[in-house]
Structures are given as C-alpha cells and as structure tokens.
mmCIF file of N, CA, C and O in Angstrom:
data_model
loop_
_atom_site.group_PDB
_atom_site.id
_atom_site.type_symbol
_atom_site.label_atom_id
_atom_site.label_comp_id
_atom_site.label_asym_id
_atom_site.label_seq_id
_atom_site.Cartn_x
_atom_site.Cartn_y
_atom_site.Cartn_z
ATOM 1 N N MET A 1 -0.032 21.502 2.549
ATOM 2 C CA MET A 1 -0.291 21.849 1.280
ATOM 3 C C MET A 1 -0.842 21.447 0.656
ATOM 4 O O MET A 1 -1.428 21.860 -0.403
ATOM 5 N N PHE A 2 -1.050 19.904 0.909
ATOM 6 C CA PHE A 2 -2.079 19.083 0.180
ATOM 7 C C PHE A 2 -2.702 18.610 1.284
ATOM 8 O O PHE A 2 -2.978 18.329 2.552
ATOM 9 N N SER A 3 -4.497 18.298 0.599
ATOM 10 C CA SER A 3 -5.411 18.108 1.497
ATOM 11 C C SER A 3 -5.482 16.480 1.727
ATOM 12 O O SER A 3 -4.509 15.464 1.021
ATOM 13 N N ARG A 4 -6.031 15.994 2.802
ATOM 14 C CA ARG A 4 -5.751 14.677 3.426
ATOM 15 C C ARG A 4 -6.709 13.602 1.963
ATOM 16 O O ARG A 4 -5.922 13.003 2.285
ATOM 17 N N GLU A 5 -7.613 13.896 2.083
ATOM 18 C CA GLU A 5 -8.184 13.640 0.543
ATOM 19 C C GLU A 5 -7.289 13.410 -0.345
ATOM 20 O O GLU A 5 -7.474 12.006 -0.752
ATOM 21 N N VAL A 6 -6.368 14.461 -0.969
ATOM 22 C CA VAL A 6 -5.495 14.167 -2.178
ATOM 23 C C VAL A 6 -4.279 13.231 -1.504
ATOM 24 O O VAL A 6 -3.969 12.456 -2.527
ATOM 25 N N ILE A 7 -3.894 13.494 -0.534
ATOM 26 C CA ILE A 7 -2.870 11.849 -0.071
ATOM 27 C C ILE A 7 -3.938 11.037 0.581
ATOM 28 O O ILE A 7 -2.928 9.833 -0.638
ATOM 29 N N TRP A 8 -4.587 10.509 0.540
ATOM 30 C CA TRP A 8 -5.052 9.066 0.317
ATOM 31 C C TRP A 8 -5.448 8.760 -0.905
ATOM 32 O O TRP A 8 -5.294 7.409 -1.297
ATOM 33 N N GLN A 9 -6.044 9.613 -2.073
ATOM 34 C CA GLN A 9 -6.151 9.379 -3.323
ATOM 35 C C GLN A 9 -4.686 8.924 -3.968
ATOM 36 O O GLN A 9 -5.113 7.992 -4.652
ATOM 37 N N ALA A 10 -3.623 9.640 -3.737
ATOM 38 C CA ALA A 10 -2.612 9.427 -4.212
ATOM 39 C C ALA A 10 -1.917 7.863 -3.671
ATOM 40 O O ALA A 10 -1.625 6.837 -4.041
ATOM 41 N N ASP A 11 -2.431 7.721 -2.312
ATOM 42 C CA ASP A 11 -1.844 6.455 -1.697
ATOM 43 C C ASP A 11 -2.819 5.316 -2.171
ATOM 44 O O ASP A 11 -1.866 4.173 -2.279
ATOM 45 N N LEU A 12 -4.107 5.994 -2.713
ATOM 46 C CA LEU A 12 -4.742 4.601 -2.979
ATOM 47 C C LEU A 12 -4.402 4.311 -4.639
ATOM 48 O O LEU A 12 -4.578 2.244 -5.006
ATOM 49 N N ILE A 13 -3.683 4.885 -5.429
ATOM 50 C CA ILE A 13 -3.462 4.624 -6.670
ATOM 51 C C ILE A 13 -1.901 4.514 -6.787
ATOM 52 O O ILE A 13 -1.744 3.154 -7.425
ATOM 53 N N LEU A 14 -1.039 4.518 -5.748
ATOM 54 C CA LEU A 14 -0.009 3.570 -5.762
ATOM 55 C C LEU A 14 -0.104 2.743 -5.578
ATOM 56 O O LEU A 14 0.837 1.374 -5.909
ATOM 57 N N LEU A 15 -0.843 2.178 -4.168
ATOM 58 C CA LEU A 15 -1.464 0.503 -3.898
ATOM 59 C C LEU A 15 -2.000 0.074 -4.997
ATOM 60 O O LEU A 15 -1.372 -1.001 -5.136
ATOM 61 N N GLY A 16 -2.550 0.457 -5.652
ATOM 62 C CA GLY A 16 -3.357 -0.325 -7.327
ATOM 63 C C GLY A 16 -2.057 -0.315 -7.948
ATOM 64 O O GLY A 16 -2.010 -1.641 -8.865
ATOM 65 N N VAL A 17 -1.250 0.425 -8.414
ATOM 66 C CA VAL A 17 -0.025 0.340 -8.887
ATOM 67 C C VAL A 17 1.021 -0.898 -8.764
ATOM 68 O O VAL A 17 1.414 -1.578 -9.455
ATOM 69 N N MET A 18 1.346 -0.967 -7.265
ATOM 70 C CA MET A 18 2.075 -1.872 -6.910
ATOM 71 C C MET A 18 1.233 -3.431 -7.091
ATOM 72 O O MET A 18 2.074 -4.319 -7.295
ATOM 73 N N THR A 19 -0.027 -3.216 -6.428
ATOM 74 C CA THR A 19 -0.740 -4.490 -6.994
ATOM 75 C C THR A 19 -0.784 -5.096 -8.092
ATOM 76 O O THR A 19 -0.267 -6.490 -8.224
ATOM 77 N N LEU A 20 -0.751 -4.026 -9.062
ATOM 78 C CA LEU A 20 -0.576 -4.707 -10.581
ATOM 79 C C LEU A 20 0.677 -5.200 -11.111
ATOM 80 O O LEU A 20 0.854 -6.021 -11.831
ATOM 81 N N ALA A 21 1.855 -4.666 -10.202
ATOM 82 C CA ALA A 21 3.239 -4.034 -10.683
ATOM 83 C C ALA A 21 3.320 -5.578 -9.836
ATOM 84 O O ALA A 21 4.445 -6.899 -10.857
ATOM 85 N N GLY A 22 3.195 -6.491 -8.698
ATOM 86 C CA GLY A 22 3.149 -7.276 -8.036
ATOM 87 C C GLY A 22 2.389 -8.340 -8.941
ATOM 88 O O GLY A 22 3.053 -9.535 -9.386
ATOM 89 N N LEU A 23 1.380 -8.153 -9.635
ATOM 90 C CA LEU A 23 0.751 -9.352 -10.336
ATOM 91 C C LEU A 23 1.301 -9.847 -11.572
ATOM 92 O O LEU A 23 1.909 -11.248 -11.988
ATOM 93 N N LEU A 24 1.962 -8.939 -12.158
ATOM 94 C CA LEU A 24 2.477 -9.008 -13.705
ATOM 95 C C LEU A 24 3.758 -9.571 -13.249
ATOM 96 O O LEU A 24 4.340 -10.289 -13.988
ATOM 97 N N ALA A 25 4.120 -9.210 -12.269
ATOM 98 C CA ALA A 25 5.792 -9.907 -12.175
ATOM 99 C C ALA A 25 5.729 -11.360 -11.859
ATOM 100 O O ALA A 25 6.048 -12.427 -12.237
ATOM 101 N N MET A 26 4.281 -11.777 -11.337
ATOM 102 C CA MET A 26 4.228 -13.037 -10.938
ATOM 103 C C MET A 26 4.091 -13.701 -11.864
ATOM 104 O O MET A 26 4.519 -14.957 -12.855
ATOM 105 N N TRP A 27 3.192 -12.869 -13.094
ATOM 106 C CA TRP A 27 2.817 -13.751 -13.983
ATOM 107 C C TRP A 27 4.092 -13.864 -15.195
ATOM 108 O O TRP A 27 4.338 -15.006 -15.898
ATOM 109 N N ILE A 28 4.858 -12.587 -15.567
ATOM 110 C CA ILE A 28 6.016 -12.723 -16.124
ATOM 111 C C ILE A 28 6.997 -13.754 -15.593
ATOM 112 O O ILE A 28 7.828 -14.978 -16.865
ATOM 113 N N ASP A 29 7.464 -13.857 -14.334
ATOM 114 C CA ASP A 29 8.167 -15.089 -14.108
ATOM 115 C C ASP A 29 7.662 -16.597 -13.789
ATOM 116 O O ASP A 29 8.324 -17.238 -14.744
ATOM 117 N N LYS A 30 6.672 -16.463 -14.174
ATOM 118 C CA LYS A 30 5.383 -18.258 -14.667
ATOM 119 C C LYS A 30 6.217 -17.990 -15.719
ATOM 120 O O LYS A 30 6.217 -19.329 -16.307
ATOM 121 N N THR A 31 5.446 -16.890 -16.794
ATOM 122 C CA THR A 31 5.438 -17.832 -18.432
ATOM 123 C C THR A 31 6.994 -18.013 -18.462
ATOM 124 O O THR A 31 7.239 -18.694 -19.159
ATOM 125 N N ILE A 32 8.133 -17.037 -18.157
ATOM 126 C CA ILE A 32 9.264 -17.825 -17.962
ATOM 127 C C ILE A 32 9.839 -18.743 -17.975
ATOM 128 O O ILE A 32 10.363 -19.722 -18.423
ATOM 129 N N ALA A 33 9.268 -19.351 -16.489
ATOM 130 C CA ALA A 33 9.379 -20.657 -16.037
ATOM 131 C C ALA A 33 9.121 -21.729 -17.224
ATOM 132 O O ALA A 33 9.762 -22.638 -17.291
ATOM 133 N N ARG A 34 7.882 -21.353 -17.199
ATOM 134 C CA ARG A 34 7.301 -22.522 -18.577
ATOM 135 C C ARG A 34 8.521 -22.445 -19.944
ATOM 136 O O ARG A 34 8.487 -23.288 -20.200
ATOM 137 N N ARG A 35 8.514 -21.264 -19.873
ATOM 138 C CA ARG A 35 9.262 -21.089 -21.616
ATOM 139 C C ARG A 35 10.650 -21.895 -21.590
ATOM 140 O O ARG A 35 11.504 -22.289 -22.427
ATOM 141 N N ASN A 36 11.412 -21.873 -20.131
ATOM 142 C CA ASN A 36 12.597 -22.423 -20.365
ATOM 143 C C ASN A 36 12.714 -23.404 -20.554
ATOM 144 O O ASN A 36 13.729 -24.490 -20.935
ATOM 145 N N GLY A 37 11.530 -24.331 -19.618
ATOM 146 C CA GLY A 37 11.441 -25.785 -19.698
ATOM 147 C C GLY A 37 11.697 -26.343 -21.281
ATOM 148 O O GLY A 37 12.221 -27.276 -21.663
ATOM 149 N N VAL A 38 10.995 -25.605 -21.719
ATOM 150 C CA VAL A 38 10.618 -25.943 -23.631
ATOM 151 C C VAL A 38 12.293 -25.592 -24.111
ATOM 152 O O VAL A 38 12.672 -26.342 -24.852
ATOM 153 N N ARG A 39 12.899 -24.514 -23.884
ATOM 154 C CA ARG A 39 13.969 -24.048 -24.535
ATOM 155 C C ARG A 39 15.184 -24.858 -24.136
ATOM 156 O O ARG A 39 16.283 -25.322 -25.252
ATOM 157 N N VAL A 40 15.257 -25.405 -22.790
ATOM 158 C CA VAL A 40 16.288 -26.169 -22.423
ATOM 159 C C VAL A 40 16.314 -27.592 -22.960
ATOM 160 O O VAL A 40 17.120 -27.838 -23.516
ATOM 161 N N GLN A 41 14.864 -28.126 -23.325
ATOM 162 C CA GLN A 41 14.916 -29.475 -24.239
ATOM 163 C C GLN A 41 15.706 -28.936 -25.560
ATOM 164 O O GLN A 41 15.948 -30.138 -26.181
ATOM 165 N N ARG A 42 15.247 -28.454 -25.898
ATOM 166 C CA ARG A 42 15.578 -27.782 -27.518
ATOM 167 C C ARG A 42 16.910 -27.337 -27.596
ATOM 168 O O ARG A 42 17.779 -26.791 -28.504
ATOM 169 N N GLY A 43 17.751 -27.295 -26.585
ATOM 170 C CA GLY A 43 19.267 -27.314 -26.471
ATOM 171 C C GLY A 43 19.180 -25.880 -26.533
ATOM 172 O O GLY A 43 20.509 -24.753 -26.677
ATOM 173 N N LYS A 44 18.986 -24.897 -26.190
ATOM 174 C CA LYS A 44 18.802 -23.060 -26.240
ATOM 175 C C LYS A 44 19.119 -22.749 -24.585
ATOM 176 O O LYS A 44 18.651 -23.675 -23.206
ATOM 177 N N LYS A 45 19.876 -21.681 -24.322
ATOM 178 C CA LYS A 45 19.852 -21.163 -23.325
ATOM 179 C C LYS A 45 18.753 -20.569 -22.631
ATOM 180 O O LYS A 45 17.685 -19.948 -23.276
ATOM 181 N N ALA A 46 18.671 -20.893 -20.892
ATOM 182 C CA ALA A 46 17.686 -20.755 -20.614
ATOM 183 C C ALA A 46 17.621 -18.676 -19.845
ATOM 184 O O ALA A 46 18.302 -18.045 -20.310
ATOM 185 N N TRP A 47 16.058 -18.172 -20.346
ATOM 186 C CA TRP A 47 15.977 -16.936 -19.708
ATOM 187 C C TRP A 47 16.183 -16.777 -18.473
ATOM 188 O O TRP A 47 16.046 -17.345 -17.419
ATOM 189 N N ARG A 48 16.746 -15.385 -17.929
ATOM 190 C CA ARG A 48 16.838 -15.159 -16.707
ATOM 191 C C ARG A 48 15.433 -14.934 -15.831
ATOM 192 O O ARG A 48 14.624 -14.271 -16.642
ATOM 193 N N ARG A 49 15.106 -15.286 -15.092
ATOM 194 C CA ARG A 49 14.056 -15.501 -14.121
ATOM 195 C C ARG A 49 13.843 -14.100 -13.267
ATOM 196 O O ARG A 49 14.801 -13.472 -12.950
ATOM 197 N N ILE A 50 12.921 -13.525 -12.486
ATOM 198 C CA ILE A 50 12.578 -12.754 -11.880
ATOM 199 C C ILE A 50 13.471 -13.407 -10.457
ATOM 200 O O ILE A 50 12.820 -14.466 -9.985
ATOM 201 N N PRO A 51 14.435 -12.845 -9.695
ATOM 202 C CA PRO A 51 14.600 -13.603 -8.528
ATOM 203 C C PRO A 51 13.583 -13.364 -7.257
ATOM 204 O O PRO A 51 13.031 -12.189 -7.200
ATOM 205 N N GLU A 52 13.756 -14.420 -6.383
ATOM 206 C CA GLU A 52 12.556 -13.901 -5.525
ATOM 207 C C GLU A 52 12.527 -12.739 -4.855
ATOM 208 O O GLU A 52 11.821 -12.432 -4.261
ATOM 209 N N ARG A 53 13.926 -12.358 -4.599
ATOM 210 C CA ARG A 53 14.053 -11.424 -3.507
ATOM 211 C C ARG A 53 13.193 -10.165 -4.094
ATOM 212 O O ARG A 53 12.204 -9.294 -3.298
ATOM 213 N N THR A 54 13.575 -10.357 -5.354
ATOM 214 C CA THR A 54 12.788 -9.115 -5.889
ATOM 215 C C THR A 54 10.592 -9.063 -5.631
ATOM 216 O O THR A 54 10.483 -8.476 -5.670
ATOM 217 N N LEU A 55 10.594 -10.299 -5.957
ATOM 218 C CA LEU A 55 9.530 -10.919 -5.489
ATOM 219 C C LEU A 55 8.906 -10.364 -4.120
ATOM 220 O O LEU A 55 7.603 -9.737 -4.030
ATOM 221 N N PHE A 56 9.503 -10.580 -3.384
ATOM 222 C CA PHE A 56 9.367 -10.217 -1.998
ATOM 223 C C PHE A 56 8.992 -9.001 -1.509
ATOM 224 O O PHE A 56 8.521 -8.030 -1.125
ATOM 225 N N LEU A 57 10.334 -8.078 -2.437
ATOM 226 C CA LEU A 57 10.704 -6.500 -2.180
ATOM 227 C C LEU A 57 9.426 -5.834 -2.901
ATOM 228 O O LEU A 57 8.630 -4.642 -2.635
ATOM 229 N N LEU A 58 8.447 -6.503 -3.897
ATOM 230 C CA LEU A 58 7.417 -5.955 -4.661
ATOM 231 C C LEU A 58 5.971 -6.169 -3.540
ATOM 232 O O LEU A 58 5.187 -5.067 -3.252
ATOM 233 N N ALA A 59 6.154 -7.299 -2.706
ATOM 234 C CA ALA A 59 4.727 -7.498 -1.808
ATOM 235 C C ALA A 59 5.462 -6.391 -0.421
ATOM 236 O O ALA A 59 4.535 -6.153 0.141
ATOM 237 N N ILE A 60 6.575 -6.223 -0.130
ATOM 238 C CA ILE A 60 6.937 -5.389 0.936
ATOM 239 C C ILE A 60 6.581 -3.682 0.802
ATOM 240 O O ILE A 60 5.721 -2.945 1.134
ATOM 241 N N PHE A 61 6.752 -3.328 -0.756
ATOM 242 C CA PHE A 61 6.502 -2.291 -0.876
ATOM 243 C C PHE A 61 5.326 -1.489 -1.631
ATOM 244 O O PHE A 61 4.821 -0.670 -2.367
ATOM 245 N N GLY A 62 3.934 -2.685 -0.994
ATOM 246 C CA GLY A 62 2.795 -2.196 -1.580
ATOM 247 C C GLY A 62 2.226 -3.492 -2.684
ATOM 248 O O GLY A 62 0.896 -3.178 -2.816
ATOM 249 N N GLY A 63 2.839 -4.070 -2.653
ATOM 250 C CA GLY A 63 2.259 -5.464 -3.966
ATOM 251 C C GLY A 63 1.894 -6.280 -3.264
ATOM 252 O O GLY A 63 1.635 -7.524 -4.128
ATOM 253 N N SER A 64 1.557 -6.852 -2.519
ATOM 254 C CA SER A 64 1.539 -7.940 -1.809
ATOM 255 C C SER A 64 -0.009 -8.528 -2.131
ATOM 256 O O SER A 64 0.278 -9.842 -2.572
ATOM 257 N N LEU A 65 -0.796 -7.695 -2.405
ATOM 258 C CA LEU A 65 -2.217 -8.594 -2.686
ATOM 259 C C LEU A 65 -1.751 -8.894 -4.261
ATOM 260 O O LEU A 65 -2.450 -9.899 -4.903
ATOM 261 N N GLY A 66 -0.962 -8.313 -5.117
ATOM 262 C CA GLY A 66 -1.000 -8.777 -6.251
ATOM 263 C C GLY A 66 -0.027 -9.847 -6.276
ATOM 264 O O GLY A 66 -0.341 -10.888 -7.001
ATOM 265 N N VAL A 67 0.906 -10.040 -5.858
ATOM 266 C CA VAL A 67 1.975 -11.156 -5.714
ATOM 267 C C VAL A 67 1.056 -12.466 -5.003
ATOM 268 O O VAL A 67 0.792 -13.829 -5.548
ATOM 269 N N LEU A 68 0.315 -12.361 -4.005
ATOM 270 C CA LEU A 68 -0.388 -13.365 -3.274
ATOM 271 C C LEU A 68 -1.470 -13.713 -4.515
ATOM 272 O O LEU A 68 -1.658 -15.122 -4.516
ATOM 273 N N GLY A 69 -2.167 -12.955 -5.171
ATOM 274 C CA GLY A 69 -3.083 -13.287 -6.123
ATOM 275 C C GLY A 69 -2.461 -13.871 -7.578
ATOM 276 O O GLY A 69 -3.096 -15.195 -7.870
ATOM 277 N N GLY A 70 -1.189 -13.743 -7.763
ATOM 278 C CA GLY A 70 -0.790 -14.069 -9.089
ATOM 279 C C GLY A 70 -0.177 -15.651 -8.296
ATOM 280 O O GLY A 70 0.068 -16.625 -9.200
ATOM 281 N N MET A 71 0.317 -15.811 -6.744
ATOM 282 C CA MET A 71 0.887 -17.362 -6.762
ATOM 283 C C MET A 71 -0.583 -17.778 -7.369
ATOM 284 O O MET A 71 -0.177 -19.295 -7.480
ATOM 285 N N TYR A 72 -1.787 -17.862 -6.695
ATOM 286 C CA TYR A 72 -2.665 -18.836 -7.129
ATOM 287 C C TYR A 72 -3.538 -18.579 -8.039
ATOM 288 O O TYR A 72 -3.809 -19.467 -8.659
ATOM 289 N N LEU A 73 -3.592 -17.267 -8.845
ATOM 290 C CA LEU A 73 -3.790 -17.314 -10.488
ATOM 291 C C LEU A 73 -3.560 -18.262 -11.209
ATOM 292 O O LEU A 73 -3.715 -19.111 -11.507
ATOM 293 N N PHE A 74 -1.963 -18.139 -10.778
ATOM 294 C CA PHE A 74 -0.850 -18.788 -12.097
ATOM 295 C C PHE A 74 -0.348 -19.788 -11.279
ATOM 296 O O PHE A 74 0.721 -20.489 -12.203
ATOM 297 N N ARG A 75 -0.663 -20.176 -10.116
ATOM 298 C CA ARG A 75 -0.233 -21.413 -9.720
ATOM 299 C C ARG A 75 1.349 -21.543 -9.415
ATOM 300 O O ARG A 75 2.246 -22.084 -9.825
ATOM 301 N N HIS A 76 1.881 -19.993 -9.045
ATOM 302 C CA HIS A 76 3.242 -20.282 -9.092
ATOM 303 C C HIS A 76 3.822 -20.095 -7.836
ATOM 304 O O HIS A 76 3.194 -18.681 -7.137
ATOM 305 N N LYS A 77 4.759 -20.459 -7.092
ATOM 306 C CA LYS A 77 5.309 -20.111 -5.897
ATOM 307 C C LYS A 77 4.894 -20.689 -4.547
ATOM 308 O O LYS A 77 4.585 -20.332 -3.394
ATOM 309 N N THR A 78 3.652 -21.331 -5.284
ATOM 310 C CA THR A 78 2.757 -22.082 -3.764
ATOM 311 C C THR A 78 3.042 -23.519 -3.180
ATOM 312 O O THR A 78 2.910 -23.564 -2.677
ATOM 313 N N LYS A 79 4.678 -24.194 -3.852
ATOM 314 C CA LYS A 79 5.269 -24.916 -2.618
ATOM 315 C C LYS A 79 6.248 -23.952 -1.820
ATOM 316 O O LYS A 79 6.872 -25.227 -1.165
ATOM 317 N N HIS A 80 6.758 -23.004 -2.467
ATOM 318 C CA HIS A 80 7.765 -22.670 -1.595
ATOM 319 C C HIS A 80 7.080 -21.837 -0.241
ATOM 320 O O HIS A 80 6.238 -20.937 0.006
ATOM 321 N N LYS A 81 7.622 -22.441 0.667
ATOM 322 C CA LYS A 81 6.792 -22.300 2.018
ATOM 323 C C LYS A 81 7.336 -20.744 2.272
ATOM 324 O O LYS A 81 6.538 -19.853 3.465
ATOM 325 N N SER A 82 8.516 -20.198 2.213
ATOM 326 C CA SER A 82 8.596 -18.727 2.227
ATOM 327 C C SER A 82 7.481 -18.023 1.762
ATOM 328 O O SER A 82 7.369 -16.767 2.185
ATOM 329 N N PHE A 83 6.956 -18.211 0.370
ATOM 330 C CA PHE A 83 5.989 -17.345 -0.066
ATOM 331 C C PHE A 83 4.592 -17.645 0.481
ATOM 332 O O PHE A 83 3.966 -16.709 0.681
ATOM 333 N N VAL A 84 4.394 -19.157 0.880
ATOM 334 C CA VAL A 84 2.965 -19.544 1.247
ATOM 335 C C VAL A 84 2.676 -18.841 2.407
ATOM 336 O O VAL A 84 1.305 -18.394 2.664
ATOM 337 N N PHE A 85 4.082 -19.094 3.321
ATOM 338 C CA PHE A 85 3.652 -18.097 4.845
ATOM 339 C C PHE A 85 4.298 -16.373 4.381
ATOM 340 O O PHE A 85 3.621 -15.588 5.396
ATOM 341 N N GLY A 86 4.776 -15.980 3.883
ATOM 342 C CA GLY A 86 5.834 -14.856 3.921
ATOM 343 C C GLY A 86 4.918 -13.871 3.318
ATOM 344 O O GLY A 86 4.496 -12.503 4.396
ATOM 345 N N VAL A 87 4.364 -14.042 2.114
ATOM 346 C CA VAL A 87 3.247 -13.160 1.187
ATOM 347 C C VAL A 87 2.164 -12.719 2.472
ATOM 348 O O VAL A 87 1.799 -11.650 2.258
ATOM 349 N N PRO A 88 1.554 -13.975 3.123
ATOM 350 C CA PRO A 88 0.113 -13.383 3.500
ATOM 351 C C PRO A 88 0.673 -13.158 4.949
ATOM 352 O O PRO A 88 -0.248 -11.796 5.450
ATOM 353 N N ALA A 89 2.066 -13.326 5.533
ATOM 354 C CA ALA A 89 2.168 -12.307 6.906
ATOM 355 C C ALA A 89 2.849 -11.094 6.681
ATOM 356 O O ALA A 89 2.002 -10.127 7.243
ATOM 357 N N ILE A 90 3.224 -10.368 4.832
ATOM 358 C CA ILE A 90 3.485 -9.128 4.727
ATOM 359 C C ILE A 90 2.288 -8.540 4.428
ATOM 360 O O ILE A 90 1.802 -7.206 5.233
ATOM 361 N N LEU A 91 1.426 -9.190 4.060
ATOM 362 C CA LEU A 91 -0.394 -8.753 3.632
ATOM 363 C C LEU A 91 -0.933 -8.020 4.981
ATOM 364 O O LEU A 91 -1.326 -7.280 5.025
ATOM 365 N N ALA A 92 -0.667 -9.141 5.717
ATOM 366 C CA ALA A 92 -1.244 -9.031 7.342
ATOM 367 C C ALA A 92 -1.012 -7.768 7.907
ATOM 368 O O ALA A 92 -1.422 -6.991 8.521
ATOM 369 N N VAL A 93 0.278 -7.594 7.977
ATOM 370 C CA VAL A 93 1.133 -6.624 8.782
ATOM 371 C C VAL A 93 0.618 -4.943 7.713
ATOM 372 O O VAL A 93 0.467 -4.064 8.736
ATOM 373 N N GLN A 94 0.329 -5.515 6.688
ATOM 374 C CA GLN A 94 0.111 -3.490 5.680
ATOM 375 C C GLN A 94 -1.264 -3.658 6.265
ATOM 376 O O GLN A 94 -1.504 -2.519 6.073
ATOM 377 N N VAL A 95 -2.048 -4.469 6.272
ATOM 378 C CA VAL A 95 -3.630 -4.248 6.373
ATOM 379 C C VAL A 95 -3.462 -3.717 7.959
ATOM 380 O O VAL A 95 -4.441 -2.607 8.143
ATOM 381 N N ALA A 96 -2.915 -4.370 8.744
ATOM 382 C CA ALA A 96 -2.843 -3.536 10.406
ATOM 383 C C ALA A 96 -2.070 -2.012 10.371
ATOM 384 O O ALA A 96 -2.680 -1.250 10.935
ATOM 385 N N LEU A 97 -1.522 -2.126 9.182
ATOM 386 C CA LEU A 97 -1.014 -0.477 9.137
ATOM 387 C C LEU A 97 -1.661 0.062 8.788
ATOM 388 O O LEU A 97 -1.967 1.535 9.405
ATOM 389 N N ILE A 98 -2.695 0.061 7.721
ATOM 390 C CA ILE A 98 -3.198 0.736 7.284
ATOM 391 C C ILE A 98 -4.609 0.996 8.292
ATOM 392 O O ILE A 98 -4.939 2.045 8.356
ATOM 393 N N TRP A 99 -4.872 -0.198 8.704
ATOM 394 C CA TRP A 99 -5.973 -0.125 10.224
ATOM 395 C C TRP A 99 -5.531 0.871 11.077
ATOM 396 O O TRP A 99 -6.470 2.031 11.324
ATOM 397 N N LEU A 100 -4.383 0.611 11.499
ATOM 398 C CA LEU A 100 -4.098 2.105 12.673
ATOM 399 C C LEU A 100 -3.574 3.219 11.700
ATOM 400 O O LEU A 100 -4.241 4.212 12.620
ATOM 401 N N LEU A 101 -3.701 3.391 10.592
ATOM 402 C CA LEU A 101 -3.474 4.950 10.346
ATOM 403 C C LEU A 101 -4.727 5.656 10.271
ATOM 404 O O LEU A 101 -5.048 6.519 10.267
ATOM 405 N N VAL A 102 -5.549 4.668 9.780
ATOM 406 C CA VAL A 102 -7.031 5.367 9.156
ATOM 407 C C VAL A 102 -7.836 5.367 10.978
ATOM 408 O O VAL A 102 -8.506 6.746 11.163
ATOM 409 N N ALA A 103 -7.349 4.912 11.949
ATOM 410 C CA ALA A 103 -7.881 4.778 12.976
ATOM 411 C C ALA A 103 -7.365 6.200 13.953
ATOM 412 O O ALA A 103 -8.173 7.046 14.366
ATOM 413 N N ALA A 104 -6.027 6.337 13.454
ATOM 414 C CA ALA A 104 -5.376 7.555 13.983
ATOM 415 C C ALA A 104 -5.936 8.837 13.014
ATOM 416 O O ALA A 104 -6.089 9.694 13.939
ATOM 417 N N ALA A 105 -6.405 8.534 11.838
ATOM 418 C CA ALA A 105 -6.702 9.897 11.402
ATOM 419 C C ALA A 105 -8.023 10.427 12.032
ATOM 420 O O ALA A 105 -8.342 11.313 11.742
ATOM 421 N N ALA A 106 -8.549 9.230 11.345
ATOM 422 C CA ALA A 106 -10.421 9.712 12.427
ATOM 423 C C ALA A 106 -10.308 9.655 13.867
ATOM 424 O O ALA A 106 -11.051 10.824 14.288
ATOM 425 N N GLY A 107 -9.712 9.745 14.459
ATOM 426 C CA GLY A 107 -9.651 9.648 16.050
ATOM 427 C C GLY A 107 -8.801 11.115 16.704
ATOM 428 O O GLY A 107 -8.850 11.955 16.928
#
C-alpha cells in the first residue's frame, strides 16, 4: 500500500515530533518547578507538575533524545539517578532497534 520510503519518512516525522514533545515537556516542568518556589513563598497554591512517569513514557515512545536534551539544556532532573541512567538506557535501546531495522531492511 505505502512504499518503504513513505513509511520511513513518516517514522522520521513522528520521531521529530516526539523529540520536540520530550524537550517541551522538560521545559514546561522546569518552568513550573521554578515558579512554584516563588508561589509557595507568597502563600499561593503550587501548580501541578508533569509526573516523572509521563516524562519516562515520552522517552519510551520516541522522545528520549528530547528528554535527554532537556535534562541538560534546562538542568532538570539531573540529580535523579533514574533519569541520569534511565533515559540514556532508553535511548541506547532505541538506537539499537533502529540499527537492527535498518540492517534488516537493507539485507
């Protein structure tokens, strides 16, 4: 139905969208974290943050490069060992799977 080229292009677009979503999620969570400190000091109610589980799910579903970039670009979650080791591990598995798929398609 669709050619391999069209499928690969759609996959790359999806990967780009998920990468941007991961980066954006890390930026939003960091921004809320910063603002909550000021809000609590002023006696206001803190805003809800993005759950860590959601950030990990974004990484698993293709946004690992964006989440990893956001960690170090915004200095967010860099003291959490689950993120420091987990997100690069997710990225490594994804790179290995992509490599295997490309090798299988070429051979």
